[in-house]
Short mmCIF file of C-alpha atoms and ligand atoms in Angstrom, two decimals:
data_model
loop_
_atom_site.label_atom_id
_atom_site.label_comp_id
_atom_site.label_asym_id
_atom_site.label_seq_id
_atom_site.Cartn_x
_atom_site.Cartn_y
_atom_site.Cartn_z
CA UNK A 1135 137.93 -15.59 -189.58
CA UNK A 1136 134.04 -16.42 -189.06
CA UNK A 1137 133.05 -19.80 -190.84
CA UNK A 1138 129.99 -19.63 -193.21
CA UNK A 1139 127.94 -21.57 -191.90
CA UNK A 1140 126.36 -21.83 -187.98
CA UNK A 1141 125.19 -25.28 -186.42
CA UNK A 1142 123.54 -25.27 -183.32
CA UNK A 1143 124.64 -28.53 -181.38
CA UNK A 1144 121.82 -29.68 -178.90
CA UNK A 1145 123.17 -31.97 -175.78
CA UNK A 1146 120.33 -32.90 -172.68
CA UNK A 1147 121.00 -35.99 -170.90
CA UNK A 1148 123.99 -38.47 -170.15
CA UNK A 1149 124.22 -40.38 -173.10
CA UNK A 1150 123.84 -37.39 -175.63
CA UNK A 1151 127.41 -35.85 -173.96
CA UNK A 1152 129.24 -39.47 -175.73
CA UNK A 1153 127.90 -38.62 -179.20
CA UNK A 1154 128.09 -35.10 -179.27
CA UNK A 1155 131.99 -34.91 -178.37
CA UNK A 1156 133.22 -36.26 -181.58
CA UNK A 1157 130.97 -34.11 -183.47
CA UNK A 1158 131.89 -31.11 -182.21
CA UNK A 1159 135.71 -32.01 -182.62
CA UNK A 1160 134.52 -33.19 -186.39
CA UNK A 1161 133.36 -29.38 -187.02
CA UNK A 1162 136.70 -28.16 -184.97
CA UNK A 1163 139.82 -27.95 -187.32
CA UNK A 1164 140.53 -24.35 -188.77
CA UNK A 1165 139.28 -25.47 -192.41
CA UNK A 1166 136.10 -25.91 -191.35
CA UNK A 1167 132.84 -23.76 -192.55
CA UNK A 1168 131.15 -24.42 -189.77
CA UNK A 1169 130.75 -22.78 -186.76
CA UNK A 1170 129.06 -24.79 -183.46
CA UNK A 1171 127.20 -23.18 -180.97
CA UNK A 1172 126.50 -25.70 -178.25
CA UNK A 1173 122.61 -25.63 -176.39
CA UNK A 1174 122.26 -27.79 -173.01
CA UNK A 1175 118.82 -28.12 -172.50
CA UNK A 1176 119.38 -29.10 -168.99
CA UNK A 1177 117.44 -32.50 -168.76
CA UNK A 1178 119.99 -34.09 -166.47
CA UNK A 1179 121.79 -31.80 -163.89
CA UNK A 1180 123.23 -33.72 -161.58
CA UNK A 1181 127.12 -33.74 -161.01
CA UNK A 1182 127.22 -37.44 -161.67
CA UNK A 1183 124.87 -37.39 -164.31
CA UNK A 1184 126.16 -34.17 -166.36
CA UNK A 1185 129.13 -32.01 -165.16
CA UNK A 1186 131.45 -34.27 -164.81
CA UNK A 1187 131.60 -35.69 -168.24
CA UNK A 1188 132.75 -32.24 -169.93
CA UNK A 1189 136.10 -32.47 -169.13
CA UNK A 1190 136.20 -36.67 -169.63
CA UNK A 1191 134.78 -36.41 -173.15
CA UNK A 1192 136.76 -32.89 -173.50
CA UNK A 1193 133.63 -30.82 -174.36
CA UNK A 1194 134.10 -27.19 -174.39
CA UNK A 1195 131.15 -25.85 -171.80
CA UNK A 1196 127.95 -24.92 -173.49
CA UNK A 1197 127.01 -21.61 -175.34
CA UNK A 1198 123.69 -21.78 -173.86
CA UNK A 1199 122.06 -23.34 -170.92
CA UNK A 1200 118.22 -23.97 -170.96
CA UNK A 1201 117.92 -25.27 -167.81
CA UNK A 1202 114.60 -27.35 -168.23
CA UNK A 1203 115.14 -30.12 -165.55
CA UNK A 1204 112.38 -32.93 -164.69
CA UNK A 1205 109.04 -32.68 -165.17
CA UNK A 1206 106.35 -34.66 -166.78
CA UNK A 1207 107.01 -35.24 -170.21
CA UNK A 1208 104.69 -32.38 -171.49
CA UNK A 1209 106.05 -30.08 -170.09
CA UNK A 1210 109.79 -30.99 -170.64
CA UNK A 1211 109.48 -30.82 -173.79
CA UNK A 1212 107.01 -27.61 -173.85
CA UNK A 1213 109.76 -25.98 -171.88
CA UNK A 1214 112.45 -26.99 -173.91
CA UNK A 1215 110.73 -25.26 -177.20
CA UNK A 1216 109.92 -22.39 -175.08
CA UNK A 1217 113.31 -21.62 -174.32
CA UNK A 1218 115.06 -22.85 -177.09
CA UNK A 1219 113.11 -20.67 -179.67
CA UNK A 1220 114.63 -17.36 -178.49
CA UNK A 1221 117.81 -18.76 -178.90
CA UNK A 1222 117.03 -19.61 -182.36
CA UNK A 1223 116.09 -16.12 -182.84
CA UNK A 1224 119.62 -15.22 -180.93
CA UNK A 1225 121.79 -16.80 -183.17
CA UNK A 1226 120.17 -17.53 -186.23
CA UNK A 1227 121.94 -21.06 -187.28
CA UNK A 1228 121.98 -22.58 -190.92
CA UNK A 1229 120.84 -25.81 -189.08
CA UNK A 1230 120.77 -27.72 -186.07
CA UNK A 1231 121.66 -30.80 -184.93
CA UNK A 1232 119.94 -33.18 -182.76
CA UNK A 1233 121.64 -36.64 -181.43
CA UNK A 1234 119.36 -39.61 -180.06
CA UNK A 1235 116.13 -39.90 -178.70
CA UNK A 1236 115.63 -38.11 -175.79
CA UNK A 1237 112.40 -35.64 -175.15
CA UNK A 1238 115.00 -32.61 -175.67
CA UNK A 1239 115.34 -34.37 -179.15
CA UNK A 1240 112.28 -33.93 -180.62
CA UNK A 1241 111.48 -30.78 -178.84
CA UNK A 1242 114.19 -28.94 -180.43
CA UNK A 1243 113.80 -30.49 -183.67
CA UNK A 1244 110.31 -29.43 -183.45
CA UNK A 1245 111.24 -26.04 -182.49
CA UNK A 1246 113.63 -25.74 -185.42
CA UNK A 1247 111.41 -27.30 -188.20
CA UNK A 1248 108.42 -24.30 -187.52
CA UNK A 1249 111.35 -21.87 -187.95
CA UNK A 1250 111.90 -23.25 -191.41
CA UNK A 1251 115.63 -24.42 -189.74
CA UNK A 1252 116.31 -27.99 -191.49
CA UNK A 1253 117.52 -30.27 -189.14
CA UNK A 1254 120.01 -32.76 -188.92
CA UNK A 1255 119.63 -36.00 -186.64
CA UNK A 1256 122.22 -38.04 -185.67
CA UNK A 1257 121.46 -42.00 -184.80
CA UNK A 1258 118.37 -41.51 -187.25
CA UNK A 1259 116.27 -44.45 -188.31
CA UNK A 1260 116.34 -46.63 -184.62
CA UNK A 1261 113.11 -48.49 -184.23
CA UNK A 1262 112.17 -50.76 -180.92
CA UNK A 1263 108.18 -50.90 -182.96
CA UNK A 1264 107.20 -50.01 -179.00
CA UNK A 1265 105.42 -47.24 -178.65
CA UNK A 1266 104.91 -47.07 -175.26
CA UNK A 1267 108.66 -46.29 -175.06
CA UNK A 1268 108.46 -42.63 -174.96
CA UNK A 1269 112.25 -42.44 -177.05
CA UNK A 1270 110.18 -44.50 -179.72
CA UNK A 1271 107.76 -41.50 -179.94
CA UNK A 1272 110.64 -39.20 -180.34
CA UNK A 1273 112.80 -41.34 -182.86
CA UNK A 1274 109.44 -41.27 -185.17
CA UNK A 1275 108.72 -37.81 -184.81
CA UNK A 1276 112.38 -36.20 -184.87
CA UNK A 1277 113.34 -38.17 -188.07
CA UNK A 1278 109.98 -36.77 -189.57
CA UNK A 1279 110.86 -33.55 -188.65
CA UNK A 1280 114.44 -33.62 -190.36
CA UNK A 1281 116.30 -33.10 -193.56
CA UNK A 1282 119.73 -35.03 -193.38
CA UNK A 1283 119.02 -38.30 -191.38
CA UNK A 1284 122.59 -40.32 -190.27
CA UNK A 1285 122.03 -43.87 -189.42
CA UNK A 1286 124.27 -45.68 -187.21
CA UNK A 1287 123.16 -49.32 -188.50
CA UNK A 1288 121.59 -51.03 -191.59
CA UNK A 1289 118.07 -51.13 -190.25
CA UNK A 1290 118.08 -47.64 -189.52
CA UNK A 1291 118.38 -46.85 -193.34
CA UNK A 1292 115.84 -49.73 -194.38
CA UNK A 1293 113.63 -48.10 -191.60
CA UNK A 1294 113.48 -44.83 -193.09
CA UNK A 1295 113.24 -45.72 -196.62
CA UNK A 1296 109.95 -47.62 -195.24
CA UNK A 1297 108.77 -44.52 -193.58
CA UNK A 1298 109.00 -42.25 -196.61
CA UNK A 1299 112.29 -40.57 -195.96
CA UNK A 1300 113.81 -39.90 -199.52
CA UNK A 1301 117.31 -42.04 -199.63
CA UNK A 1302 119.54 -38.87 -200.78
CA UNK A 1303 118.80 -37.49 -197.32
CA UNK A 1304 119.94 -41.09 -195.44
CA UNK A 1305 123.86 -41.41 -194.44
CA UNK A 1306 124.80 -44.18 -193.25
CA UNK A 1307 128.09 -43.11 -191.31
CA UNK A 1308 128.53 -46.08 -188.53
CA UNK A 1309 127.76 -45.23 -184.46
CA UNK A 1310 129.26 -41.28 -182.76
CA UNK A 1311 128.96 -43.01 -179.68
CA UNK A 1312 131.74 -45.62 -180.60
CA UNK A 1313 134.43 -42.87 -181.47
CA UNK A 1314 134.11 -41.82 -177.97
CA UNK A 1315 134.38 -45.16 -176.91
CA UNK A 1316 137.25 -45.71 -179.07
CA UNK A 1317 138.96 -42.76 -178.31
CA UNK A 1318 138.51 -42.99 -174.25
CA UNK A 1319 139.12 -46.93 -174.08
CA UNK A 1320 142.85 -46.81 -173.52
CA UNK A 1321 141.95 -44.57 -170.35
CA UNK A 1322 139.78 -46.74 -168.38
CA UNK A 1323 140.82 -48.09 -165.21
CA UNK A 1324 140.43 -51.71 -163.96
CA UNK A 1325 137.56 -53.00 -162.25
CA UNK A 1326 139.71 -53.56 -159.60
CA UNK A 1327 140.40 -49.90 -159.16
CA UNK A 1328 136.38 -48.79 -159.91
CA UNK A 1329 135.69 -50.84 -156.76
CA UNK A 1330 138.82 -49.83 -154.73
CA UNK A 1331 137.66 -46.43 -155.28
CA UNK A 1332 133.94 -47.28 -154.35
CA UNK A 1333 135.75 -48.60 -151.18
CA UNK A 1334 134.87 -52.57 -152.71
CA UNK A 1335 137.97 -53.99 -152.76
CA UNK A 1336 136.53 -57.74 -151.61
CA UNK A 1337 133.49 -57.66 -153.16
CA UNK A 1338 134.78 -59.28 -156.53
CA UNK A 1339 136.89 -62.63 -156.13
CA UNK A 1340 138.98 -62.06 -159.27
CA UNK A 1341 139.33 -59.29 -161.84
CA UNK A 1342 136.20 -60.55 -164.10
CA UNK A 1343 134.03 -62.27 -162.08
CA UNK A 1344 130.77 -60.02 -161.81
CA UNK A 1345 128.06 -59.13 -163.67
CA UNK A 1346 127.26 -55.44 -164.02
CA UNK A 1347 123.91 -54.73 -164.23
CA UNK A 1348 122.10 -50.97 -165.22
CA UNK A 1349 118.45 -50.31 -165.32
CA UNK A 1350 116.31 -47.47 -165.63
CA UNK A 1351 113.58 -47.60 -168.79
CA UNK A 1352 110.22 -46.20 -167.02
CA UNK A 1353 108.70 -49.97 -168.30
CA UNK A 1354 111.25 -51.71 -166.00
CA UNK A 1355 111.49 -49.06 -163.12
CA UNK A 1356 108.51 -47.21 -162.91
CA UNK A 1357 106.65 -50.62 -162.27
CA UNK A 1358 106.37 -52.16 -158.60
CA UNK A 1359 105.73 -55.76 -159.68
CA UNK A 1360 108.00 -55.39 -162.47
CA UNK A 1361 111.10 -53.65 -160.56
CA UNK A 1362 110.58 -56.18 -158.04
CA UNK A 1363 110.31 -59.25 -159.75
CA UNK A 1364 113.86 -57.97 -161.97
CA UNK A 1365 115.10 -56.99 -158.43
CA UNK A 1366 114.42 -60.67 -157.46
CA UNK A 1367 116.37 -62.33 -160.66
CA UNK A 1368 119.47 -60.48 -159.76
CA UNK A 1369 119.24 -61.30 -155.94
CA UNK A 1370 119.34 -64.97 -157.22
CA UNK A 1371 122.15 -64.23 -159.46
CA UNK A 1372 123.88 -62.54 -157.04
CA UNK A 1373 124.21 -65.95 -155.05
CA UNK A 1374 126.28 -66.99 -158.00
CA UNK A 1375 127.63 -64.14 -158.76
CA UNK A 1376 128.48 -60.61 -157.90
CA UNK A 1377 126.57 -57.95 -159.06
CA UNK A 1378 127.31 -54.66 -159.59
CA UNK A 1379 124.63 -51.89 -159.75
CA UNK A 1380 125.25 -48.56 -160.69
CA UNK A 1381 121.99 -46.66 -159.94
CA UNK A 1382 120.27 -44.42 -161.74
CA UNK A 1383 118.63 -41.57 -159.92
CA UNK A 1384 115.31 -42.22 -161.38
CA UNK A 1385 115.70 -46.23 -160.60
CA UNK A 1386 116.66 -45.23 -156.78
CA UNK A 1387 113.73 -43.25 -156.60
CA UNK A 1388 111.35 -46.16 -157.29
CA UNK A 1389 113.03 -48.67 -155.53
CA UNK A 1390 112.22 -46.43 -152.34
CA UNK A 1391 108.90 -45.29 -153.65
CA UNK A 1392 107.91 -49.07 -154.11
CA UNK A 1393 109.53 -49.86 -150.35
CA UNK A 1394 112.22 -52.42 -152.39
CA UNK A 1395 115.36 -50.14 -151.45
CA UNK A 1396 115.76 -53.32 -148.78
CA UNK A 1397 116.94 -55.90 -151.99
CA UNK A 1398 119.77 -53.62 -152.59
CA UNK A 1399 121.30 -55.23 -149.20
CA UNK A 1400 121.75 -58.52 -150.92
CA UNK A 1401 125.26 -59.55 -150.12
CA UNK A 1402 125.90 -60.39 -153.39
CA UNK A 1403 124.75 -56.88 -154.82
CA UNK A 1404 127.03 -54.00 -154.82
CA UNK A 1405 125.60 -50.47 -155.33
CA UNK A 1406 127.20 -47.39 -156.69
CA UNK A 1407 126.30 -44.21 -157.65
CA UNK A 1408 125.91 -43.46 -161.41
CA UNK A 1409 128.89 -43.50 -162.03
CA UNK A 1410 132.16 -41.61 -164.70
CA UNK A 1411 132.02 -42.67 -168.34
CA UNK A 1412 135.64 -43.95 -168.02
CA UNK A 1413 134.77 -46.16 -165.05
CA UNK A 1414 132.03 -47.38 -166.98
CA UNK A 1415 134.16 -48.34 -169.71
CA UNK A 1416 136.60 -50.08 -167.75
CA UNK A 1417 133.71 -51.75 -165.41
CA UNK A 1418 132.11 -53.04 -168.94
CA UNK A 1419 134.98 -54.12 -170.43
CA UNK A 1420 136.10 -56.37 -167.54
CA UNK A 1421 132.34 -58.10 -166.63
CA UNK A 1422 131.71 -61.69 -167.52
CA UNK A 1423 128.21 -60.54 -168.04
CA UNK A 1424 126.59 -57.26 -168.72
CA UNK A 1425 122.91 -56.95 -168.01
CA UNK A 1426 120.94 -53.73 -169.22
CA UNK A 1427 117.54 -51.65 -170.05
CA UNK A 1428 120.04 -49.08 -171.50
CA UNK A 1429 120.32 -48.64 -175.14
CA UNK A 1430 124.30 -47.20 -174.98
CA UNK A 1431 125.40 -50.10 -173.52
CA UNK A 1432 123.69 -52.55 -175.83
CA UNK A 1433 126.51 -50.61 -178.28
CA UNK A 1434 129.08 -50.22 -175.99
CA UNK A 1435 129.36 -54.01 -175.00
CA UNK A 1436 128.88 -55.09 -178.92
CA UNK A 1437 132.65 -53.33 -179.36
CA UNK A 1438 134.02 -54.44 -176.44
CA UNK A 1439 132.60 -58.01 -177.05
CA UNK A 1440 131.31 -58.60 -173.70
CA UNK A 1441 127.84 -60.50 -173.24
CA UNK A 1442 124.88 -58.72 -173.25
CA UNK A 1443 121.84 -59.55 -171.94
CA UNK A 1444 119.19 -56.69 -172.75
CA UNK A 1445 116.22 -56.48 -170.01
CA UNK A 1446 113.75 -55.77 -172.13
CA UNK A 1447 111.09 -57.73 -175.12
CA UNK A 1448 112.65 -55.51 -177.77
CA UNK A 1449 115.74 -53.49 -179.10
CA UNK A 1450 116.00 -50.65 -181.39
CA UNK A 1451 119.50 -51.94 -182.14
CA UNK A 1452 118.89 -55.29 -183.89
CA UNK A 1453 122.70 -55.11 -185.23
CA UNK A 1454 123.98 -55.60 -181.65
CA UNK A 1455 121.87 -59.06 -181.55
CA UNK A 1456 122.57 -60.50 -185.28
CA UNK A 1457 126.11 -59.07 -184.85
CA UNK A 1458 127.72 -58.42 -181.73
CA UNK A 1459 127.38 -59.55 -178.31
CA UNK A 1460 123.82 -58.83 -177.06
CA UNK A 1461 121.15 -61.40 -176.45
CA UNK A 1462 117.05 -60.03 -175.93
CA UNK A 1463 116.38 -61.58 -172.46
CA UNK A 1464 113.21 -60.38 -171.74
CA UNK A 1465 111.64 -59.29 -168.86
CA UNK A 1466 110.57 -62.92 -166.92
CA UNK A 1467 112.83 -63.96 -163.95
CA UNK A 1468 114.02 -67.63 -164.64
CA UNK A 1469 114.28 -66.77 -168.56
CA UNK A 1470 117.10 -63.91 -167.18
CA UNK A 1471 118.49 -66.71 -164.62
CA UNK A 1472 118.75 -69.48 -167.44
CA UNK A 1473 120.88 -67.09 -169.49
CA UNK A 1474 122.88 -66.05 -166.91
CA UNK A 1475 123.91 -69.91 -165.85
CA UNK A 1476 124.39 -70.19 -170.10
CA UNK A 1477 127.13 -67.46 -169.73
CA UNK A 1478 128.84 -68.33 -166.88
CA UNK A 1479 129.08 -71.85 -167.84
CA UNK A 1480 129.11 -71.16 -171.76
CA UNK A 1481 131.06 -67.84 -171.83
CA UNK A 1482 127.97 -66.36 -174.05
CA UNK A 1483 128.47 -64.44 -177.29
CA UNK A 1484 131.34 -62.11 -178.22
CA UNK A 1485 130.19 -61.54 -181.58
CA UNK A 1486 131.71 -58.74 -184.25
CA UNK A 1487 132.44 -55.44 -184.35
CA UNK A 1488 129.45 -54.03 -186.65
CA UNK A 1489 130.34 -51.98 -190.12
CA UNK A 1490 131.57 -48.40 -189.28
CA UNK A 1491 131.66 -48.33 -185.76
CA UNK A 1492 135.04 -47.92 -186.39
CA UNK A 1493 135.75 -44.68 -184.51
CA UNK A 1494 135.38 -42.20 -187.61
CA UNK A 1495 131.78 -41.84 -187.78
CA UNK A 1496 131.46 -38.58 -186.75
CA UNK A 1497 133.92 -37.64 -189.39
CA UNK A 1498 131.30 -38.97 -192.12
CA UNK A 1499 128.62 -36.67 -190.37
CA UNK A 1500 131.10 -33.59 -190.43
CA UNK A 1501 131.79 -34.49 -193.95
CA UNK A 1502 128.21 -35.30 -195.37
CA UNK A 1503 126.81 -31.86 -193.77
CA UNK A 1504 129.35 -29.35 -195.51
CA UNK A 1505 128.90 -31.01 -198.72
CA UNK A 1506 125.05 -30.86 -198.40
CA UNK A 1507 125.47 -27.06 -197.06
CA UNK A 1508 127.59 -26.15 -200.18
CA UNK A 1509 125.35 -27.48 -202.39
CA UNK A 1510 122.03 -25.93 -200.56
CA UNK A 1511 124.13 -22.66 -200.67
CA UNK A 1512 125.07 -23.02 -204.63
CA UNK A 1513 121.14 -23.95 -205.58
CA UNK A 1514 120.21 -20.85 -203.67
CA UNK A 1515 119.17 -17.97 -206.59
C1 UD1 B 1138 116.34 -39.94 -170.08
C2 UD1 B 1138 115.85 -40.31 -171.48
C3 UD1 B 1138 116.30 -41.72 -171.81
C4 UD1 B 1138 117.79 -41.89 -171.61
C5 UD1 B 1138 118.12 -41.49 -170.17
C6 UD1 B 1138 119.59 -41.62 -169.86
C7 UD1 B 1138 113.70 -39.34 -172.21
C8 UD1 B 1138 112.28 -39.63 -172.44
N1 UD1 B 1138 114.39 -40.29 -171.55
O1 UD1 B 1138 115.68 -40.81 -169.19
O2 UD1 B 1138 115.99 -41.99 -173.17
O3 UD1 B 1138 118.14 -43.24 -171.83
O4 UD1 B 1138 117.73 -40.12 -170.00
O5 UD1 B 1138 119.81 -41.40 -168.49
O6 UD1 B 1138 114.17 -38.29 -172.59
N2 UD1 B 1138 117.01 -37.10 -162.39
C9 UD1 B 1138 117.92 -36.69 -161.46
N3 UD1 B 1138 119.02 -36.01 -161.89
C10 UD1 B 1138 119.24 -35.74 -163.19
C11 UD1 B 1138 118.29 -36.16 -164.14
C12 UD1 B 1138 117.19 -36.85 -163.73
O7 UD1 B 1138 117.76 -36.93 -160.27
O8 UD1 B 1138 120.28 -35.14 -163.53
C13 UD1 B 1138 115.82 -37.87 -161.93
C14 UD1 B 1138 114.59 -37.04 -161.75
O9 UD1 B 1138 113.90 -37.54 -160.67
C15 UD1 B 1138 113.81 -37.32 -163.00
C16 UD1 B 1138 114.20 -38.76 -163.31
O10 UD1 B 1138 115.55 -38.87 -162.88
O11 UD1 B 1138 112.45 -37.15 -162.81
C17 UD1 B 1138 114.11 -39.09 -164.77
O12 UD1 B 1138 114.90 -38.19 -165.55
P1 UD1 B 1138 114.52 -37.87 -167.10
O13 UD1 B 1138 115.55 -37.05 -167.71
O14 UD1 B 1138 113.10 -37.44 -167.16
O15 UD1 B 1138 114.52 -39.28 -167.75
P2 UD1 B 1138 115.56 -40.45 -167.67
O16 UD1 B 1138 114.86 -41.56 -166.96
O17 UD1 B 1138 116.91 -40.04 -167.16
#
């Protein structure tokens, strides 16, 4: 029997495929009233950075593929709206429903709002106060844009109410991204296995004794003096202690545009490619140390109570610092270092699990948007 109402679910990049999973399986069961059509915009297409996670995070293969791919930010996001309009016009949802920050984000918000679609944002409210980040731009913009607003942490709500955003439309429902990570955590291998299969057996002494380390915000990467001084920190950490380096395609790029491909050859450094959320899970959840540009993994490593060191001057996520396990390290070489020697003589932070990221969050979402649809549908004349 057809459902009442019709969401269109927008995925683009790696780290929206973790929060959309649960949301779609939130909408599933047969009572439901709403439907899900599922949109890939196509921002990230390769294998290791897209395919592969459907059938880890279970996700039924999109509805509709836009594929947009790279380009300058302009024009990903002018051909996002330009292809995602017709498809609009195809399928005529009730709503749609954007996760994160990415440029697909606020281009499909966008595209939605001058169709008079409301929208619904998931991970609302995030602020890093940096606008040069371009997710920044499109956390302002896409929260402006919609009409139910679901906060993952405290400050997102007290960011929004500060910005105008009327509190009925503000539900605070805890982090999506954790109820995949609760969900898949019982299936992640060891370390030890990661590397065996990365044919890295020796490279880590015992099970825990490595830091892993993922980079690749455009202020950290895109920047020759900056990549390279970063690049030098973890070559001197690497004397102490391994490091593993999943690279992102975009951070490989600019290591061989900027002619510093060479300090991947450290001994102490261990590359792989970017690599399955499970064997992310397990490699997090087994590191002394966890160093990072990414926001994901500021999250990820608050729940599994690993130390955190975020690469950057800011975070968007201020819970994962006064609460769990992550630690602002900046972006200067012997600040990162001193840290570093903290933890491995220390043991760093392992913090608390923050309020709702609890696994059920996406339930809340599923929950808060068919009451708000019923009573749009009863005000209706
Ligand atoms: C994007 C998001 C960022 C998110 C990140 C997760 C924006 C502004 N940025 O950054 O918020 O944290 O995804 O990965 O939306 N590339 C490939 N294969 C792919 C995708 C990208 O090789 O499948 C390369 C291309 O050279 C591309 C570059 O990576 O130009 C950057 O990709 P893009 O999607 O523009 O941004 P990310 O840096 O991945």
């Amino acid at each position: 029997m057809s459902r009442p109402y019709r969401i269109a679910c927008v995925v683009a990049a790696r780290p929206n495929l973790m929060k959309m999973a649960p949301l779609l399986r939130a909408f599933a069961p047969p009572e439901s009233q709403v439907e899900t059509v599922l949109v890939h915009t196509g921002q990230h297409y390769d294998a290791d950075m897209d395919a592969q996670f459907f059938s880890t995070l279970e996700l039924a293969q999109p509805d509709f593929r836009l594929e947009v791919g790279s380009a300058s930010h302009a024009v990903q996001t002018a051909e996002v709206m330009r292809r995602f309009e017709p498809v609009l016009e195809q399928i005529a949802p009730t709503a749609v429903l954007v996760v994160g920050d990415v440029n697909s984000t606020l281009a499909c918000a966008l595209t939605a709002a001058k169709k008079a679609i409301p929208v619904l944002h998931v991970e609302a409210g995030l602020r890093s106060f940096d606008r040069a980040m371009p997710e920044e731009v499109n956390r302002v913009l896409t929260d402006q844009l919609s009409e139910l607003l679901f906060t993952s942490e405290a400050s997102g709500t007290t960011n929004l109410l500060r910005e105008g955003i009327p509190a009925h439309r503000i539900h605070f429902v805890g982090n999506v991204m954790i109820d995949t990570l609760v969900r898949q955590l019982p299936l992640a291998p060891s370390a030890a296995e990661v590397l065996r299969q990365a044919h890295l057996a020796g490279f880590v002494r015992d099970g825990g004794h490595y830091a892993l380390l993922t980079l690749h915000r455009p202020a950290n990467v895109d920047d020759p003096l900056r990549l390279r001084a970063l690049m030098q920190a973890m070559v001197k950490l690497s004397e102490d202690l391994p490091v593993l380096f999943p690279l992102h395609p975009r951070t490989r790029a600019m290591l061989q545009r900027h002619e510093l491909a060479g300090m991947l050859d450290a001994p102490g450094i261990a590359c792989l490619p970017p690599q399955p959320y499970l064997n992310m899970l397990g490699l997090m959840k087994h590191a002394c140390m966890v160093l990072t540009d990414s926001g994901g993994v500021q999250e990820e490593t608050t729940v599994l109570r690993v130390p955190c060191l975020t690469l950057r001057d800011n975070t968007e996520r201020p819970v994962t610092v006064a609460e769990g396990s992550n630690a602002i390290a900046g972006r200067d070489a012997s600040v990162i270092l001193a840290l570093c020697r903290d933890i491995l003589r220390y043991g760093g932070k392992s913090g608390r699990v923050p309020q709702y990221w609890d696994g059920q969050a996406a339930g809340r979402v599923a929950a808060a948007t068919t009451s708000w649809l019923q009573s749009r549908q009863e005000r209706r004349p």
